[in-house]
Amino acid sequence: MTTVGTLPTTALGGGDIQVGTQGLGCMGMSEFYGPSDLTESRATLNRALELGVTLFDTADVYGSGRNEEFLGDFVRAERDRLVIATKFGIVRKADDPAYRGFDNSPAYLRSSVEGSLRRLGIDTIDLYYMHRKDPAVPIEDTVGAMAELVREGKVRALGLSEVTGAELRAAHAVHPIAAVQSEWSLFSRDVERTAVPVAAELGVTFVPYSPLGRGFLTGSFTGTTDANDFRSSMPRFTGENAARNAELLAPLRAIAETRGITLAQVALAWVHARAGVHDLAVVPIPGTRSRTRLAENVAAATIALTPDELATLEPIASQVSGTRYADMSFTSAGRE
């Protein structure tokens, strides 16, 4: 396995917020992938800083606020060394764990940011995302309300998640957007249709979530029947789809064996290579609760795949069986 070196940095949206070129997705520390060891998770946060990771990603919906609360002590202790990103816009119900609604209204935004600031225990959120697009609210209205938070000093920079290129352009005309977060990996490349080109044109940093295909691209996923693992409801991870998708890992295995690296490092190196392909800043945020996996992931940021290796990996996304969500209507791909 390639070991970690110095993590390069980049400016979010070309502004004054500098981050390491790989961040850390913290969602799984509180929910979605089964039980977590909070002691190991905290140790992983500390180790991430030591390795040059400075962008830490959460949302008010993760653990219904518990993830922000968990991160709060860490964020306050290391406030001058890190960039904290959180999100609003997804609504859950305490009596229905599967329910997901969307609210981008200015009133809901206002209550959400105050809640996140309280749970994190800070005065200013570095990067604040609209988590999902509410079809009932024009994006110009949402971003206009978000811009007020910047003027008030509650937020430093604005981000959007799962938006189309047209939506990004409309939002950016209201207030500069520093980052767009969407799923982007060897298994998921729909963002390349419009969101990535517009982000490159406007100088917006792209933050790929699930760059390891929610663990599938690591080669470690062998199926799940755990009701607490939300992959059990995703088409790509079930039945014949999962079996067919597992066969697509063969090129990654071959490259990994030849290079003496892991499948995860091959997959992440491919994502990092998108920066040069599309001429934009790319800061993937793989999630992990393990210091060992963290070091493995960070090391991938400085692995350069050859043109032949990239060509070998190119066809994979077009062969994937199953959509990335059962309901794609709330994704950018579902609105294009």
Coordinates of C-alpha atoms in Angstrom, one line a residue:
M1 CA 0.0 0.0 0.0
T2 CA 1.3 3.4 -0.9
T3 CA 1.9 5.5 2.3
V4 CA 0.7 9.0 2.9
G5 CA 2.8 12.0 2.1
T6 CA 2.1 15.7 2.1
L7 CA -1.5 16.5 1.2
P8 CA -1.6 19.4 -1.3
T9 CA -4.0 22.3 -0.7
T10 CA -6.5 24.2 -2.8
A11 CA -8.8 27.3 -2.3
L12 CA -12.5 26.6 -2.2
G13 CA -14.0 28.4 -5.2
G14 CA -10.8 30.4 -5.6
G15 CA -11.6 32.3 -2.4
D16 CA -9.7 32.7 0.9
I17 CA -10.6 29.3 2.4
Q18 CA -7.8 26.8 1.9
V19 CA -8.3 23.1 2.3
G20 CA -6.4 19.9 1.8
T21 CA -7.2 18.3 -1.5
Q22 CA -9.0 15.5 0.3
G23 CA -11.5 15.9 3.0
L24 CA -13.3 13.6 5.4
G25 CA -16.9 12.7 5.3
C26 CA -18.2 12.2 8.8
M27 CA -21.7 10.9 8.2
G28 CA -20.9 7.3 9.0
M29 CA -19.7 8.1 12.5
S30 CA -23.2 8.7 13.6
E31 CA -25.6 6.7 11.3
F32 CA -26.2 4.7 8.1
Y33 CA -23.5 2.1 8.1
G34 CA -24.2 0.3 11.4
P35 CA -22.7 0.8 14.8
S36 CA -19.7 3.2 15.3
D37 CA -16.9 3.2 17.9
L38 CA -16.9 6.9 18.9
T39 CA -13.5 6.6 20.5
E40 CA -12.0 5.4 17.2
S41 CA -14.0 8.0 15.3
R42 CA -12.5 10.8 17.4
A43 CA -9.0 9.4 17.0
T44 CA -9.7 9.3 13.2
L45 CA -10.6 13.0 13.3
N46 CA -7.4 13.9 15.1
R47 CA -5.3 11.7 12.8
A48 CA -6.9 13.4 9.7
L49 CA -5.6 16.8 10.8
E50 CA -2.1 15.3 11.3
L51 CA -2.2 14.0 7.7
G52 CA -3.2 17.4 6.2
V53 CA -7.0 16.8 6.0
T54 CA -8.7 20.1 6.9
L55 CA -12.2 19.9 5.4
F56 CA -14.6 18.0 7.6
D57 CA -18.1 17.4 6.2
T58 CA -21.3 16.8 8.1
A59 CA -25.0 17.8 7.9
D60 CA -27.9 18.5 10.3
V61 CA -29.7 15.4 9.0
Y62 CA -26.9 13.0 9.9
G63 CA -28.0 11.2 13.0
S64 CA -30.7 13.9 13.3
G65 CA -28.2 16.3 14.6
R66 CA -26.0 13.9 16.6
N67 CA -23.2 14.0 14.0
E68 CA -22.8 17.8 14.5
E69 CA -23.0 17.4 18.2
F70 CA -20.3 14.7 18.1
L71 CA -18.0 16.9 16.0
G72 CA -18.6 19.9 18.1
D73 CA -15.8 19.3 20.7
F74 CA -13.3 18.5 18.0
V75 CA -14.2 21.5 15.9
R76 CA -13.9 23.9 18.9
A77 CA -10.6 22.4 20.0
E78 CA -9.1 22.8 16.5
R79 CA -11.1 25.7 15.3
D80 CA -8.1 27.6 13.7
R81 CA -6.8 24.4 11.9
L82 CA -9.9 23.1 10.2
V83 CA -12.8 24.0 7.8
I84 CA -16.2 22.7 8.9
A85 CA -18.9 22.1 6.3
T86 CA -22.5 21.3 7.1
K87 CA -25.8 21.3 5.2
F88 CA -29.5 22.0 5.5
G89 CA -32.6 21.2 3.4
I90 CA -33.4 17.5 4.1
V91 CA -36.3 17.0 6.6
R92 CA -36.8 13.8 8.7
K93 CA -39.5 12.6 11.0
A94 CA -38.7 11.1 14.4
D95 CA -41.5 8.5 14.0
D96 CA -40.6 7.5 10.5
P97 CA -36.8 6.8 10.0
A98 CA -37.2 6.2 6.3
Y99 CA -38.9 9.6 5.6
R100 CA -37.1 12.2 3.6
G101 CA -38.6 15.6 2.8
F102 CA -37.1 18.8 1.5
D103 CA -37.4 22.4 2.6
N104 CA -35.3 25.2 1.2
S105 CA -37.6 28.0 2.4
P106 CA -35.9 31.1 4.0
A107 CA -37.7 30.4 7.3
Y108 CA -36.5 26.8 7.4
L109 CA -33.0 27.9 6.4
R110 CA -32.9 30.4 9.3
S111 CA -33.9 27.8 11.9
S112 CA -31.5 25.2 10.4
V113 CA -28.4 27.4 10.6
E114 CA -29.1 28.4 14.1
G115 CA -29.5 24.7 15.1
S116 CA -26.2 23.8 13.4
L117 CA -24.3 26.6 15.0
R118 CA -25.7 25.6 18.4
R119 CA -24.9 21.9 18.0
L120 CA -21.4 22.6 16.7
G121 CA -20.9 25.3 19.4
I122 CA -19.4 27.8 17.0
D123 CA -20.2 31.3 15.8
T124 CA -19.5 30.8 12.0
I125 CA -19.9 27.9 9.6
D126 CA -17.1 27.8 7.1
L127 CA -19.0 26.2 4.2
Y128 CA -22.8 25.9 4.3
Y129 CA -24.6 23.7 1.7
M130 CA -28.1 23.5 0.4
H131 CA -28.3 19.7 0.8
R132 CA -31.0 19.0 -1.7
K133 CA -33.1 21.1 -4.1
D134 CA -36.6 21.7 -2.9
P135 CA -38.8 21.7 -6.0
A136 CA -41.2 24.2 -4.4
V137 CA -38.6 26.9 -3.9
P138 CA -36.7 28.7 -6.7
I139 CA -33.0 28.2 -6.1
E140 CA -32.5 32.0 -6.5
D141 CA -34.7 32.5 -3.4
T142 CA -32.8 30.0 -1.4
V143 CA -29.3 31.3 -2.3
G144 CA -30.5 34.9 -1.7
A145 CA -31.4 33.9 1.8
M146 CA -28.2 32.0 2.3
A147 CA -26.3 35.1 1.1
E148 CA -27.8 37.0 4.1
L149 CA -26.1 34.5 6.4
V150 CA -22.8 35.5 4.8
R151 CA -23.5 39.1 5.3
E152 CA -24.4 38.5 9.0
G153 CA -21.2 36.5 9.6
K154 CA -22.9 33.2 10.4
V155 CA -21.5 31.6 7.2
R156 CA -18.2 32.2 5.3
A157 CA -18.9 30.5 2.0
L158 CA -21.9 28.9 0.2
G159 CA -22.2 25.4 -1.3
L160 CA -24.9 23.4 -3.2
S161 CA -25.4 19.6 -3.3
E162 CA -26.8 17.6 -6.2
V163 CA -27.5 20.5 -8.5
T164 CA -27.6 20.6 -12.3
G165 CA -25.4 22.9 -14.3
A166 CA -28.3 25.2 -15.0
E167 CA -29.2 25.4 -11.3
L168 CA -25.6 26.1 -10.4
R169 CA -25.4 28.9 -12.9
A170 CA -28.6 30.5 -11.6
A171 CA -27.4 30.3 -8.0
H172 CA -24.0 31.7 -8.8
A173 CA -25.6 34.7 -10.4
V174 CA -27.2 35.5 -7.0
H175 CA -24.1 34.9 -4.9
P176 CA -20.7 33.2 -5.6
I177 CA -20.9 29.5 -4.9
A178 CA -17.7 28.1 -3.5
A179 CA -18.4 24.4 -3.8
V180 CA -20.7 21.8 -5.3
Q181 CA -21.0 18.5 -3.6
S182 CA -22.4 15.5 -5.6
E183 CA -21.7 11.8 -5.9
W184 CA -18.8 11.2 -8.3
S185 CA -16.9 8.0 -8.7
L186 CA -15.9 5.3 -11.1
F187 CA -19.5 4.0 -10.6
S188 CA -21.3 7.4 -10.8
R189 CA -20.4 9.9 -13.5
D190 CA -23.7 11.6 -14.3
V191 CA -22.4 14.9 -12.9
E192 CA -20.1 15.1 -15.8
R193 CA -23.0 16.0 -18.1
T194 CA -23.6 19.5 -16.9
A195 CA -22.6 20.2 -13.3
V196 CA -18.9 19.6 -13.8
P197 CA -18.5 21.7 -16.9
V198 CA -20.4 24.6 -15.4
A199 CA -18.4 24.3 -12.1
A200 CA -15.2 24.4 -14.2
E201 CA -16.4 27.5 -16.1
L202 CA -17.4 29.4 -12.9
G203 CA -14.3 28.4 -10.9
V204 CA -16.4 26.4 -8.4
T205 CA -14.7 23.6 -6.4
F206 CA -16.2 20.1 -6.9
V207 CA -16.5 18.0 -3.7
P208 CA -17.3 14.4 -4.7
Y209 CA -19.1 12.4 -2.0
S210 CA -19.1 8.6 -2.0
P211 CA -15.9 8.6 -4.2
L212 CA -15.5 4.9 -3.2
G213 CA -19.0 4.0 -4.3
R214 CA -20.2 3.7 -0.7
G215 CA -17.6 1.1 -0.1
F216 CA -18.2 -1.0 -3.2
L217 CA -15.1 0.2 -5.0
T218 CA -12.9 -1.0 -2.1
G219 CA -13.8 -4.6 -2.8
S220 CA -14.9 -5.2 0.7
F221 CA -18.7 -5.1 0.2
T222 CA -20.1 -8.6 0.2
G223 CA -23.8 -7.7 0.7
T224 CA -25.8 -6.6 3.7
T225 CA -29.1 -7.5 5.3
D226 CA -28.5 -5.1 8.2
A227 CA -31.6 -2.8 8.4
N228 CA -29.3 -0.1 9.8
D229 CA -27.1 -0.2 6.7
F230 CA -29.0 2.1 4.2
R231 CA -27.2 0.4 1.3
S232 CA -29.7 -2.4 1.7
S233 CA -32.3 -0.1 0.0
M234 CA -30.1 1.0 -2.9
P235 CA -30.5 -0.9 -6.2
R236 CA -26.8 -1.2 -6.9
F237 CA -26.2 -3.1 -3.7
T238 CA -28.8 -5.7 -3.9
G239 CA -29.5 -9.0 -5.8
E240 CA -28.2 -9.5 -9.3
N241 CA -27.1 -5.9 -9.6
A242 CA -24.6 -6.3 -6.8
A243 CA -23.3 -9.5 -8.3
R244 CA -22.8 -7.9 -11.7
N245 CA -21.2 -4.8 -10.3
A246 CA -18.7 -6.9 -8.3
E247 CA -17.4 -8.2 -11.6
L248 CA -16.6 -4.6 -12.7
L249 CA -13.9 -4.4 -10.1
A250 CA -11.6 -6.7 -12.1
P251 CA -9.7 -3.7 -13.8
L252 CA -9.2 -2.1 -10.4
R253 CA -7.8 -5.3 -8.9
A254 CA -5.4 -5.7 -11.8
I255 CA -4.1 -2.1 -11.5
A256 CA -3.9 -2.4 -7.7
E257 CA -1.9 -5.7 -7.9
T258 CA 0.5 -4.3 -10.5
R259 CA 1.1 -1.0 -8.5
G260 CA 1.2 -2.5 -5.1
I261 CA -1.7 -0.3 -3.9
T262 CA -5.3 -1.0 -2.8
L263 CA -8.5 -0.9 -4.8
A264 CA -9.6 2.1 -2.8
Q265 CA -6.5 3.9 -3.7
V266 CA -7.1 3.2 -7.4
A267 CA -10.6 4.5 -7.2
L268 CA -9.7 7.6 -5.3
A269 CA -6.7 8.3 -7.5
W270 CA -9.2 8.2 -10.5
V271 CA -11.3 10.8 -8.7
H272 CA -8.3 13.1 -8.0
A273 CA -7.3 12.8 -11.7
R274 CA -10.6 14.4 -12.6
A275 CA -9.1 17.8 -11.6
G276 CA -6.7 17.7 -14.6
V277 CA -9.3 16.1 -17.0
H278 CA -11.9 18.8 -16.3
D279 CA -9.7 21.7 -15.2
L280 CA -11.2 22.4 -11.9
A281 CA -10.4 21.9 -8.2
V282 CA -11.6 18.5 -6.9
V283 CA -11.7 17.7 -3.2
P284 CA -13.2 14.2 -2.6
I285 CA -14.6 13.5 0.9
P286 CA -14.4 9.7 1.4
G287 CA -15.9 8.7 4.7
T288 CA -14.2 6.4 7.2
R289 CA -14.3 5.7 10.9
S290 CA -10.9 4.0 10.9
R291 CA -7.4 5.6 11.2
T292 CA -6.0 2.8 9.0
R293 CA -8.5 3.4 6.2
L294 CA -8.0 7.2 6.6
A295 CA -4.2 6.9 5.9
E296 CA -4.9 4.7 3.0
N297 CA -7.3 7.2 1.5
V298 CA -5.1 10.2 2.0
A299 CA -2.2 8.5 0.3
A300 CA -4.3 8.2 -2.8
A301 CA -4.3 11.9 -3.3
T302 CA -0.7 11.8 -4.6
I303 CA -1.0 8.6 -6.7
A304 CA -0.9 9.4 -10.4
L305 CA -2.6 6.9 -12.7
T306 CA -1.1 6.4 -16.1
P307 CA -3.0 7.2 -19.3
D308 CA -3.3 3.5 -20.0
E309 CA -4.7 2.8 -16.5
L310 CA -7.2 5.6 -16.9
A311 CA -8.3 4.2 -20.2
T312 CA -8.8 0.8 -18.7
L313 CA -11.1 2.3 -16.0
E314 CA -13.0 4.5 -18.4
P315 CA -15.8 2.0 -19.4
I316 CA -16.8 1.0 -15.9
A317 CA -19.5 3.6 -15.1
S318 CA -21.5 2.8 -18.3
Q319 CA -21.7 -0.9 -17.2
V320 CA -23.0 -0.4 -13.7
S321 CA -26.2 -2.1 -12.9
G322 CA -28.8 -0.2 -10.9
T323 CA -29.3 3.4 -10.0
R324 CA -27.5 5.1 -7.1
Y325 CA -30.8 5.7 -5.3
A326 CA -34.1 3.9 -5.5
D327 CA -35.7 7.4 -6.1
M328 CA -33.5 9.5 -8.3
S329 CA -35.9 12.5 -8.4
F330 CA -34.0 14.4 -5.8
T331 CA -30.6 14.1 -7.5
S332 CA -29.2 16.3 -10.2
A333 CA -29.4 13.5 -12.7
G334 CA -33.1 13.1 -12.0
R335 CA -33.8 16.7 -13.1
E336 CA -31.8 16.7 -16.3

